[in-house]
PDB file of C-alpha atoms and ligand atoms in Angstrom:
ATOM      1  CA  MET A   1      39.867   3.792  59.692  1.00 37.00           C
ATOM      2  CA  SER A   2      42.065   3.675  56.559  1.00 39.00           C
ATOM      3  CA  SER A   3      45.832   3.493  57.081  1.00 39.00           C
ATOM      4  CA  SER A   4      46.233   7.181  56.076  1.00 43.00           C
ATOM      5  CA  GLY A   5      43.917   8.198  58.915  1.00 46.00           C
ATOM      6  CA  ASP A   6      41.322   9.503  56.414  1.00 47.00           C
ATOM      7  CA  ALA A   7      37.676   8.431  56.184  1.00 46.00           C
ATOM      8  CA  PRO A   8      36.854   4.755  57.011  1.00 44.00           C
ATOM      9  CA  THR A   9      37.266   2.161  54.261  1.00 45.00           C
ATOM     10  CA  PRO A  10      34.408   2.803  51.766  1.00 42.00           C
ATOM     11  CA  ALA A  11      31.370   0.529  51.909  1.00 43.00           C
ATOM     12  CA  SER A  12      32.120  -0.355  48.290  1.00 42.00           C
ATOM     13  CA  ASP A  13      34.811  -2.774  49.527  1.00 44.00           C
ATOM     14  CA  THR A  14      32.085  -4.658  51.441  1.00 42.00           C
ATOM     15  CA  LEU A  15      29.846  -4.472  48.375  1.00 38.00           C
ATOM     16  CA  ASN A  16      32.663  -5.775  46.173  1.00 40.00           C
ATOM     17  CA  ASP A  17      33.276  -8.638  48.592  1.00 42.00           C
ATOM     18  CA  PHE A  18      29.544  -9.470  48.464  1.00 40.00           C
ATOM     19  CA  SER A  19      29.334  -9.308  44.674  1.00 42.00           C
ATOM     20  CA  ALA A  20      32.507 -11.390  44.367  1.00 47.00           C
ATOM     21  CA  GLU A  21      30.996 -14.055  46.636  1.00 48.00           C
ATOM     22  CA  ALA A  22      27.654 -13.945  44.848  1.00 45.00           C
ATOM     23  CA  SER A  23      29.279 -14.293  41.453  1.00 48.00           C
ATOM     24  CA  GLN A  24      31.422 -17.288  42.554  1.00 69.00           C
ATOM     25  CA  ALA A  25      30.216 -20.042  40.230  1.00 81.00           C
ATOM     26  CA  ARG A  26      28.681 -23.158  41.734  1.00 96.00           C
ATOM     27  CA  ARG A  27      31.064 -26.089  41.198  1.00 98.00           C
ATOM     28  CA  VAL A  28      29.989 -29.293  39.454  1.00 98.00           C
ATOM     29  CA  VAL A  29      31.856 -32.600  39.143  1.00 98.00           C
ATOM     30  CA  VAL A  30      30.563 -34.964  36.434  1.00 99.00           C
ATOM     31  CA  LEU A  31      31.064 -38.748  36.550  1.00 99.00           C
ATOM     32  CA  ILE A  32      31.049 -40.647  33.250  1.00 98.00           C
ATOM     33  CA  SER A  33      31.917 -44.056  31.837  1.00 98.00           C
ATOM     34  CA  GLY A  34      31.568 -43.659  28.075  1.00 98.00           C
ATOM     35  CA  ASN A  35      30.672 -41.465  25.142  1.00 98.00           C
ATOM     36  CA  GLY A  36      29.650 -38.439  27.215  1.00 98.00           C
ATOM     37  CA  SER A  37      26.856 -37.019  25.061  1.00 98.00           C
ATOM     38  CA  ASN A  38      25.061 -35.943  28.230  1.00 98.00           C
ATOM     39  CA  LEU A  39      28.322 -34.392  29.451  1.00 98.00           C
ATOM     40  CA  GLN A  40      28.562 -32.524  26.135  1.00 98.00           C
ATOM     41  CA  ALA A  41      25.040 -31.193  26.617  1.00 98.00           C
ATOM     42  CA  LEU A  42      26.111 -29.869  30.036  1.00 98.00           C
ATOM     43  CA  ILE A  43      29.300 -28.347  28.610  1.00 98.00           C
ATOM     44  CA  ASP A  44      27.227 -26.652  25.879  1.00 98.00           C
ATOM     45  CA  ALA A  45      24.692 -25.404  28.436  1.00 97.00           C
ATOM     46  CA  GLN A  46      27.555 -23.973  30.510  1.00 97.00           C
ATOM     47  CA  SER A  47      28.967 -22.209  27.442  1.00 97.00           C
ATOM     48  CA  TYR A  48      25.578 -20.504  26.973  1.00 96.00           C
ATOM     49  CA  ASP A  49      25.479 -19.668  30.704  1.00 95.00           C
ATOM     50  CA  GLU A  50      22.443 -21.962  31.032  1.00 96.00           C
ATOM     51  CA  LEU A  51      23.871 -24.392  33.596  1.00 97.00           C
ATOM     52  CA  GLY A  52      24.002 -22.154  36.643  1.00 96.00           C
ATOM     53  CA  GLY A  53      27.555 -23.170  37.482  1.00 97.00           C
ATOM     54  CA  GLU A  54      30.918 -24.462  36.305  1.00 98.00           C
ATOM     55  CA  ILE A  55      31.961 -28.029  35.544  1.00 98.00           C
ATOM     56  CA  VAL A  56      35.285 -28.171  37.403  1.00 98.00           C
ATOM     57  CA  ALA A  57      36.149 -31.823  36.739  1.00 98.00           C
ATOM     58  CA  VAL A  58      35.062 -34.895  34.777  1.00 99.00           C
ATOM     59  CA  ILE A  59      35.962 -38.285  36.236  1.00 99.00           C
ATOM     60  CA  SER A  60      35.603 -41.604  34.389  1.00 98.00           C
ATOM     61  CA  ASN A  61      35.925 -45.188  35.650  1.00 98.00           C
ATOM     62  CA  GLN A  62      36.899 -46.119  32.080  1.00 98.00           C
ATOM     63  CA  ALA A  63      40.225 -44.659  30.897  1.00 98.00           C
ATOM     64  CA  ASP A  64      39.175 -44.835  27.241  1.00 98.00           C
ATOM     65  CA  ALA A  65      35.894 -42.973  27.696  1.00 98.00           C
ATOM     66  CA  TYR A  66      35.393 -40.524  24.829  1.00 98.00           C
ATOM     67  CA  GLY A  67      33.810 -38.171  27.340  1.00 98.00           C
ATOM     68  CA  LEU A  68      37.298 -37.537  28.789  1.00 98.00           C
ATOM     69  CA  LYS A  69      38.321 -36.085  25.406  1.00 98.00           C
ATOM     70  CA  ARG A  70      35.187 -33.937  25.391  1.00 98.00           C
ATOM     71  CA  ALA A  71      36.241 -32.584  28.813  1.00 98.00           C
ATOM     72  CA  ARG A  72      39.841 -31.916  27.745  1.00 98.00           C
ATOM     73  CA  ASP A  73      38.668 -30.202  24.561  1.00 98.00           C
ATOM     74  CA  ALA A  74      36.533 -27.943  26.758  1.00 98.00           C
ATOM     75  CA  GLY A  75      39.465 -27.153  29.054  1.00 98.00           C
ATOM     76  CA  ILE A  76      37.978 -29.118  31.946  1.00 98.00           C
ATOM     77  CA  ASP A  77      40.082 -31.264  34.293  1.00 98.00           C
ATOM     78  CA  ALA A  78      39.624 -34.840  32.973  1.00 98.00           C
ATOM     79  CA  VAL A  79      40.488 -37.668  35.370  1.00 98.00           C
ATOM     80  CA  ALA A  80      40.599 -41.392  34.552  1.00 98.00           C
ATOM     81  CA  LEU A  81      40.095 -43.569  37.639  1.00 98.00           C
ATOM     82  CA  PRO A  82      39.837 -47.170  36.347  1.00 98.00           C
ATOM     83  CA  HIS A  83      37.710 -49.177  38.777  1.00 98.00           C
ATOM     84  CA  ARG A  84      39.487 -52.376  37.700  1.00 98.00           C
ATOM     85  CA  GLU A  85      42.651 -51.108  39.434  1.00 98.00           C
ATOM     86  CA  TYR A  86      40.947 -51.427  42.826  1.00 98.00           C
ATOM     87  CA  ASP A  87      40.436 -54.611  44.806  1.00 98.00           C
ATOM     88  CA  SER A  88      36.866 -53.850  45.771  1.00 98.00           C
ATOM     89  CA  ARG A  89      33.922 -51.587  45.059  1.00 98.00           C
ATOM     90  CA  GLU A  90      34.514 -49.966  48.436  1.00 98.00           C
ATOM     91  CA  ALA A  91      38.191 -49.250  47.643  1.00 98.00           C
ATOM     92  CA  PHE A  92      37.262 -47.707  44.297  1.00 98.00           C
ATOM     93  CA  ASP A  93      34.550 -45.563  45.862  1.00 98.00           C
ATOM     94  CA  GLY A  94      37.005 -44.435  48.560  1.00 98.00           C
ATOM     95  CA  ALA A  95      39.464 -43.288  45.894  1.00 98.00           C
ATOM     96  CA  LEU A  96      36.625 -41.652  43.947  1.00 98.00           C
ATOM     97  CA  ILE A  97      35.514 -39.712  47.035  1.00 98.00           C
ATOM     98  CA  LYS A  98      39.058 -38.352  47.492  1.00 98.00           C
ATOM     99  CA  VAL A  99      39.331 -37.202  43.865  1.00 98.00           C
ATOM    100  CA  ILE A 100      35.880 -35.586  44.001  1.00 98.00           C
ATOM    101  CA  GLU A 101      36.560 -33.783  47.276  1.00 98.00           C
ATOM    102  CA  ARG A 102      39.738 -32.260  45.887  1.00 98.00           C
ATOM    103  CA  HIS A 103      37.490 -30.282  43.517  1.00 98.00           C
ATOM    104  CA  GLU A 104      35.164 -29.061  46.305  1.00 98.00           C
ATOM    105  CA  PRO A 105      31.917 -29.537  44.351  1.00 98.00           C
ATOM    106  CA  ASP A 106      28.487 -28.190  45.202  1.00 98.00           C
ATOM    107  CA  LEU A 107      26.923 -30.927  43.030  1.00 98.00           C
ATOM    108  CA  ILE A 108      28.007 -34.319  41.675  1.00 98.00           C
ATOM    109  CA  VAL A 109      26.317 -35.338  38.405  1.00 98.00           C
ATOM    110  CA  LEU A 110      26.254 -38.891  37.056  1.00 98.00           C
ATOM    111  CA  ALA A 111      26.094 -38.798  33.246  1.00 98.00           C
ATOM    112  CA  GLY A 112      26.260 -42.331  31.908  1.00 98.00           C
ATOM    113  CA  PHE A 113      28.272 -43.451  34.940  1.00 98.00           C
ATOM    114  CA  MET A 114      27.979 -47.228  34.927  1.00 97.00           C
ATOM    115  CA  ARG A 115      29.020 -48.224  38.428  1.00 98.00           C
ATOM    116  CA  ILE A 116      26.742 -48.979  41.332  1.00 97.00           C
ATOM    117  CA  LEU A 117      27.823 -46.669  44.170  1.00 98.00           C
ATOM    118  CA  THR A 118      28.301 -47.952  47.705  1.00 98.00           C
ATOM    119  CA  PRO A 119      26.272 -46.687  50.681  1.00 98.00           C
ATOM    120  CA  VAL A 120      29.415 -44.919  51.996  1.00 98.00           C
ATOM    121  CA  PHE A 121      29.691 -42.913  48.792  1.00 98.00           C
ATOM    122  CA  VAL A 122      25.967 -42.105  48.626  1.00 98.00           C
ATOM    123  CA  GLN A 123      25.868 -40.943  52.236  1.00 98.00           C
ATOM    124  CA  ARG A 124      28.969 -38.765  51.739  1.00 98.00           C
ATOM    125  CA  PHE A 125      27.249 -36.740  49.013  1.00 98.00           C
ATOM    126  CA  TYR A 126      23.595 -37.381  49.831  1.00 98.00           C
ATOM    127  CA  GLY A 127      21.282 -34.657  48.551  1.00 98.00           C
ATOM    128  CA  ARG A 128      23.787 -33.314  46.009  1.00 98.00           C
ATOM    129  CA  LEU A 129      24.016 -36.378  43.766  1.00 98.00           C
ATOM    130  CA  LEU A 130      21.950 -36.419  40.551  1.00 98.00           C
ATOM    131  CA  ASN A 131      21.635 -39.105  37.890  1.00 98.00           C
ATOM    132  CA  ILE A 132      19.865 -39.347  34.570  1.00 98.00           C
ATOM    133  CA  HIS A 133      18.305 -42.706  33.809  1.00 98.00           C
ATOM    134  CA  PRO A 134      17.029 -43.787  30.374  1.00 98.00           C
ATOM    135  CA  SER A 135      13.499 -44.773  31.370  1.00 98.00           C
ATOM    136  CA  LEU A 136      10.342 -43.353  32.942  1.00 98.00           C
ATOM    137  CA  LEU A 137      11.126 -44.467  36.495  1.00 98.00           C
ATOM    138  CA  PRO A 138      10.068 -46.468  38.352  1.00 98.00           C
ATOM    139  CA  ALA A 139       9.725 -48.465  35.139  1.00 98.00           C
ATOM    140  CA  TYR A 140      12.841 -50.209  33.836  1.00 98.00           C
ATOM    141  CA  GLN A 141      15.382 -49.637  36.568  1.00 97.00           C
ATOM    142  CA  GLY A 142      18.832 -51.061  35.786  1.00 95.00           C
ATOM    143  CA  LEU A 143      20.414 -51.629  32.405  1.00 96.00           C
ATOM    144  CA  ASP A 144      19.276 -52.224  28.806  1.00 97.00           C
ATOM    145  CA  THR A 145      16.161 -50.126  29.310  1.00 98.00           C
ATOM    146  CA  HIS A 146      15.361 -49.464  25.628  1.00 98.00           C
ATOM    147  CA  ALA A 147      15.479 -53.133  24.579  1.00 97.00           C
ATOM    148  CA  ARG A 148      13.372 -54.138  27.586  1.00 98.00           C
ATOM    149  CA  ALA A 149      10.771 -51.464  26.872  1.00 98.00           C
ATOM    150  CA  LEU A 150      10.545 -52.522  23.221  1.00 98.00           C
ATOM    151  CA  ALA A 151      10.252 -56.185  24.206  1.00 97.00           C
ATOM    152  CA  ASP A 152       7.286 -55.265  26.385  1.00 98.00           C
ATOM    153  CA  GLY A 153       5.641 -53.375  23.542  1.00 97.00           C
ATOM    154  CA  VAL A 154       5.298 -50.109  25.449  1.00 97.00           C
ATOM    155  CA  THR A 155       3.970 -47.110  23.523  1.00 97.00           C
ATOM    156  CA  GLU A 156       5.704 -44.552  25.760  1.00 98.00           C
ATOM    157  CA  HIS A 157       9.286 -44.468  27.037  1.00 98.00           C
ATOM    158  CA  GLY A 158      11.636 -41.718  28.160  1.00 98.00           C
ATOM    159  CA  CYS A 159      14.153 -40.541  30.740  1.00 98.00           C
ATOM    160  CA  SER A 160      14.243 -39.443  34.365  1.00 98.00           C
ATOM    161  CA  VAL A 161      16.503 -37.185  36.410  1.00 98.00           C
ATOM    162  CA  HIS A 162      16.604 -38.354  40.015  1.00 98.00           C
ATOM    163  CA  PHE A 163      18.513 -37.891  43.230  1.00 98.00           C
ATOM    164  CA  VAL A 164      20.870 -40.812  43.812  1.00 98.00           C
ATOM    165  CA  THR A 165      20.195 -42.991  46.858  1.00 98.00           C
ATOM    166  CA  GLU A 166      21.484 -46.367  48.005  1.00 97.00           C
ATOM    167  CA  GLU A 167      18.598 -47.997  46.138  1.00 97.00           C
ATOM    168  CA  LEU A 168      19.715 -48.416  42.518  1.00 96.00           C
ATOM    169  CA  ASP A 169      17.657 -46.081  40.308  1.00 96.00           C
ATOM    170  CA  GLY A 170      15.172 -45.790  43.180  1.00 97.00           C
ATOM    171  CA  GLY A 171      15.912 -42.257  44.294  1.00 98.00           C
ATOM    172  CA  PRO A 172      13.302 -39.469  44.246  1.00 98.00           C
ATOM    173  CA  VAL A 173      12.548 -38.318  40.699  1.00 98.00           C
ATOM    174  CA  VAL A 174      12.939 -34.652  39.835  1.00 98.00           C
ATOM    175  CA  VAL A 175      11.886 -34.431  36.198  1.00 98.00           C
ATOM    176  CA  GLN A 176      10.927 -36.744  33.348  1.00 98.00           C
ATOM    177  CA  ALA A 177      10.557 -36.463  29.590  1.00 98.00           C
ATOM    178  CA  ALA A 178       8.573 -38.956  27.505  1.00 97.00           C
ATOM    179  CA  VAL A 179       8.886 -40.099  23.906  1.00 97.00           C
ATOM    180  CA  ALA A 180       6.381 -42.040  21.804  1.00 97.00           C
ATOM    181  CA  VAL A 181       7.468 -45.537  20.788  1.00 98.00           C
ATOM    182  CA  ASP A 182       6.594 -46.221  17.154  1.00 95.00           C
ATOM    183  CA  THR A 183       6.134 -49.645  15.602  1.00 93.00           C
ATOM    184  CA  GLU A 184       9.232 -49.129  13.444  1.00 96.00           C
ATOM    185  CA  ASP A 185      11.409 -48.197  16.412  1.00 96.00           C
ATOM    186  CA  ASP A 186      14.326 -50.411  17.352  1.00 97.00           C
ATOM    187  CA  ALA A 187      16.645 -50.058  20.374  1.00 96.00           C
ATOM    188  CA  ALA A 188      18.985 -47.727  18.492  1.00 97.00           C
ATOM    189  CA  SER A 189      16.266 -45.358  17.264  1.00 98.00           C
ATOM    190  CA  LEU A 190      14.601 -45.345  20.665  1.00 98.00           C
ATOM    191  CA  LYS A 191      17.957 -44.609  22.334  1.00 98.00           C
ATOM    192  CA  ASP A 192      18.459 -41.658  19.976  1.00 98.00           C
ATOM    193  CA  LYS A 193      14.998 -40.286  20.771  1.00 97.00           C
ATOM    194  CA  VAL A 194      15.617 -40.578  24.506  1.00 98.00           C
ATOM    195  CA  HIS A 195      19.081 -39.048  24.262  1.00 97.00           C
ATOM    196  CA  LEU A 196      17.647 -35.893  22.679  1.00 96.00           C
ATOM    197  CA  ARG A 197      15.270 -35.469  25.616  1.00 97.00           C
ATOM    198  CA  GLU A 198      18.028 -36.258  28.149  1.00 98.00           C
ATOM    199  CA  HIS A 199      20.202 -33.524  26.712  1.00 97.00           C
ATOM    200  CA  LEU A 200      17.337 -31.066  27.191  1.00 96.00           C
ATOM    201  CA  ILE A 201      16.095 -31.868  30.693  1.00 97.00           C
ATOM    202  CA  TYR A 202      19.381 -32.605  32.461  1.00 98.00           C
ATOM    203  CA  PRO A 203      20.812 -29.076  32.211  1.00 98.00           C
ATOM    204  CA  ILE A 204      17.461 -27.690  33.398  1.00 98.00           C
ATOM    205  CA  ALA A 205      17.380 -29.893  36.519  1.00 98.00           C
ATOM    206  CA  ILE A 206      21.020 -29.077  37.291  1.00 98.00           C
ATOM    207  CA  LYS A 207      20.423 -25.342  36.962  1.00 98.00           C
ATOM    208  CA  TRP A 208      17.412 -25.634  39.286  1.00 98.00           C
ATOM    209  CA  PHE A 209      19.687 -27.283  41.880  1.00 98.00           C
ATOM    210  CA  LEU A 210      22.579 -24.844  41.504  1.00 98.00           C
ATOM    211  CA  GLU A 211      20.215 -21.872  41.828  1.00 97.00           C
ATOM    212  CA  GLY A 212      18.885 -23.322  45.094  1.00 97.00           C
ATOM    213  CA  ARG A 213      15.405 -23.901  43.632  1.00 98.00           C
ATOM    214  CA  LEU A 214      15.649 -27.713  43.740  1.00 98.00           C
ATOM    215  CA  GLN A 215      16.389 -29.315  47.103  1.00 97.00           C
ATOM    216  CA  LEU A 216      16.127 -32.799  48.651  1.00 97.00           C
ATOM    217  CA  GLY A 217      14.515 -32.429  52.070  1.00 95.00           C
ATOM    218  CA  GLN A 218      13.366 -34.922  54.680  1.00 94.00           C
ATOM    219  CA  GLN A 219       9.990 -35.186  52.917  1.00 94.00           C
ATOM    220  CA  GLY A 220      11.482 -35.527  49.460  1.00 96.00           C
ATOM    221  CA  PRO A 221      12.453 -33.172  46.651  1.00 98.00           C
ATOM    222  CA  THR A 222      11.030 -29.682  46.390  1.00 98.00           C
ATOM    223  CA  LEU A 223      11.153 -27.120  43.592  1.00 98.00           C
ATOM    224  CA  ASP A 224      10.741 -23.504  44.696  1.00 98.00           C
ATOM    225  CA  GLY A 225       9.656 -24.897  48.063  1.00 97.00           C
ATOM    226  CA  MET A 226       6.834 -26.994  46.608  1.00 97.00           C
ATOM    227  CA  PRO A 227       6.942 -30.810  46.896  1.00 98.00           C
ATOM    228  CA  LEU A 228       7.456 -32.587  43.584  1.00 97.00           C
ATOM    229  CA  PRO A 229       4.988 -35.321  42.507  1.00 96.00           C
ATOM    230  CA  PRO A 230       6.168 -38.959  42.928  1.00 93.00           C
ATOM    231  CA  GLN A 231       7.451 -39.184  39.353  1.00 94.00           C
ATOM    232  CA  GLY A 232       8.720 -35.622  39.292  1.00 97.00           C
ATOM    233  CA  LEU A 233       7.638 -32.980  36.809  1.00 97.00           C
ATOM    234  CA  ARG A 234       6.796 -34.194  33.313  1.00 96.00           C
ATOM    235  CA  LEU A 235       8.496 -31.757  30.924  1.00 95.00           C
ATOM    236  CA  SER A 236       7.221 -31.636  27.357  1.00 87.00           C
ATOM    237  CA  HIS A 237       9.501 -30.386  24.605  1.00 83.00           C
ATOM    238  CA  ALA A 238       7.630 -27.069  24.729  1.00 81.00           C
ATOM    239  CA  ASP A 239       7.936 -26.884  28.518  1.00 84.00           C
ATOM    240  CA  ALA A 240      11.670 -27.457  28.313  1.00 81.00           C
ATOM    241  CA  ALA A 241      12.112 -24.873  25.566  1.00 76.00           C
ATOM    242  CA  GLU A 242      10.113 -22.363  27.638  1.00 80.00           C
ATOM    243  CA  GLU A 243      12.223 -23.121  30.711  1.00 81.00           C
ATOM    244  CA  LEU A 244      15.346 -22.401  28.696  1.00 74.00           C
ATOM    245  CA  ASP A 245      13.873 -19.251  27.101  1.00 71.00           C
ATOM    246  CA  GLU A 246      12.974 -17.892  30.533  1.00 61.00           C
ATOM    247  CA  GLU A 247      16.644 -17.950  31.531  1.00 51.00           C
TER     248      GLU A 247
HETATM  249  N1  LIG B   1      23.801 -46.480  44.678  1.00 59.87           N
HETATM  250  C1  LIG B   1      23.497 -46.086  43.439  1.00 59.87           C
HETATM  251  N2  LIG B   1      24.423 -46.158  42.469  1.00 59.87           N
HETATM  252  C2  LIG B   1      24.116 -45.758  41.205  1.00 59.87           C
HETATM  253  C3  LIG B   1      22.818 -45.296  40.888  1.00 59.87           C
HETATM  254  C4  LIG B   1      21.860 -45.223  41.943  1.00 59.87           C
HETATM  255  O1  LIG B   1      20.701 -44.794  41.725  1.00 59.87           O
HETATM  256  N3  LIG B   1      22.234 -45.628  43.186  1.00 59.87           N
HETATM  257  N4  LIG B   1      22.499 -44.976  39.557  1.00 59.87           N
HETATM  258  C5  LIG B   1      23.395 -45.621  38.585  1.00 59.87           C
HETATM  259  C6  LIG B   1      23.203 -45.321  37.145  1.00 59.87           C
HETATM  260  N5  LIG B   1      22.654 -46.496  36.494  1.00 59.87           N
HETATM  261  C7  LIG B   1      21.496 -46.283  35.778  1.00 59.87           C
HETATM  262  O2  LIG B   1      21.028 -45.126  35.634  1.00 59.87           O
HETATM  263  C8  LIG B   1      23.260 -47.785  36.572  1.00 59.87           C
HETATM  264  C9  LIG B   1      24.636 -47.894  36.392  1.00 59.87           C
HETATM  265  C10 LIG B   1      25.253 -49.152  36.485  1.00 59.87           C
HETATM  266  C11 LIG B   1      24.515 -50.297  36.743  1.00 59.87           C
HETATM  267  C12 LIG B   1      25.226 -51.614  36.849  1.00 59.87           C
HETATM  268  O3  LIG B   1      24.598 -52.679  36.905  1.00 59.87           O
HETATM  269  N6  LIG B   1      26.568 -51.551  36.887  1.00 59.87           N
HETATM  270  C13 LIG B   1      27.412 -52.762  37.036  1.00 59.87           C
HETATM  271  C14 LIG B   1      28.474 -52.757  35.950  1.00 59.87           C
HETATM  272  C15 LIG B   1      27.825 -52.634  34.606  1.00 59.87           C
HETATM  273  C16 LIG B   1      28.881 -52.295  33.545  1.00 59.87           C
HETATM  274  O4  LIG B   1      30.041 -52.018  33.909  1.00 59.87           O
HETATM  275  O5  LIG B   1      28.478 -52.300  32.361  1.00 59.87           O
HETATM  276  C17 LIG B   1      28.145 -52.733  38.376  1.00 59.87           C
HETATM  277  O6  LIG B   1      28.355 -51.613  38.929  1.00 59.87           O
HETATM  278  O7  LIG B   1      28.531 -53.820  38.809  1.00 59.87           O
HETATM  279  C18 LIG B   1      23.140 -50.198  36.913  1.00 59.87           C
HETATM  280  C19 LIG B   1      22.507 -48.937  36.822  1.00 59.87           C
HETATM  281  C20 LIG B   1      24.825 -45.306  38.927  1.00 59.87           C
HETATM  282  N7  LIG B   1      25.078 -45.809  40.232  1.00 59.87           N
HETATM  283  N1  LIG B   2      21.971 -46.606  34.151  1.00 59.87           N
HETATM  284  C1  LIG B   2      22.836 -45.568  33.675  1.00 59.87           C
HETATM  285  C2  LIG B   2      22.534 -45.349  32.217  1.00 59.87           C
HETATM  286  O1  LIG B   2      22.150 -46.266  31.492  1.00 59.87           O
HETATM  287  N2  LIG B   2      22.734 -44.107  31.786  1.00 59.87           N
HETATM  288  C3  LIG B   2      22.516 -43.809  30.409  1.00 59.87           C
HETATM  289  O2  LIG B   2      23.719 -43.987  29.692  1.00 59.87           O
HETATM  290  C4  LIG B   2      23.687 -43.101  28.579  1.00 59.87           C
HETATM  291  C5  LIG B   2      24.997 -42.389  28.603  1.00 59.87           C
HETATM  292  O3  LIG B   2      25.167 -41.749  27.409  1.00 59.87           O
HETATM  293  P1  LIG B   2      26.359 -40.678  27.306  1.00 59.87           P
HETATM  294  O4  LIG B   2      27.616 -41.337  27.829  1.00 59.87           O
HETATM  295  O5  LIG B   2      26.425 -40.422  25.835  1.00 59.87           O
HETATM  296  O6  LIG B   2      25.951 -39.501  28.106  1.00 59.87           O
HETATM  297  C6  LIG B   2      22.511 -42.153  28.783  1.00 59.87           C
HETATM  298  O7  LIG B   2      21.429 -42.533  27.966  1.00 59.87           O
HETATM  299  C7  LIG B   2      22.147 -42.357  30.217  1.00 59.87           C
HETATM  300  O8  LIG B   2      20.776 -42.176  30.496  1.00 59.87           O
END
């Protein structure tokens, strides 16, 4: 009953509460180490309402990472947490967990984050940790993927979005994009080709997660309830463009 003794509080208050909750943006924390071109792609996707949530903080283990400027320029909380200031990987990860938790994220996104995360960290955020890796996993886990692929003479290379697990670059793959390797390609040109595809597929995978369509269950990742194939979905340029148009 309202305070004046008139009719009960209108249902609209309940409706407003519901709509307010529903419209509360999903919160994303992004971890970087360098340039942040993938971060910029996520910031741009958010500005076009194509990310499915809000980047609430960017954290870098390198204080001079240009990606921190990108975050500040976008009005996003930019935090430098230099790993060299910690005595151990475990101590750094412990500090990183505290900074992340202060922002109460629904999803933590690695975007060129160049530190191997400890089991404690991975378990703390298991199932809501995504990474983008510059190869067609399981090929070329680790570093220097473009040079290694060229040295092997591969004709196809690419990038993979995967859930992060304790196994370095071994987590379940969500989506991949491939590029053709031409005879005149060098590591720089191949890196540029792969970057363009990374900037397209990462926002799509993140939006799938934030909308609740992508989940990591006991049996592996599912999209819209359907199990994903071992190397995730292969998204062509056309597929990715269609996915974005549908939104
Ligand atoms: N536990 C996990 N940690 C991380 C994963 C993962 O899948 N599981 N993905 C990586 C991202 N990554 C490639 O995509 C990657 C990053 C860093 C390294 C690495 O060897 N780092 C060295 C330092 C290298 C440097 O500073 O240049 C290190 O941490 O000692 C390999 C792969 C993120 N973490
Ligand atoms: N193993 C991790 C790794 O190599 N990640 C790669 O670092 C680059 C970061 O670029 P960015 O800082 O411009 O986004 C990206 O190509 C990403 O795939």
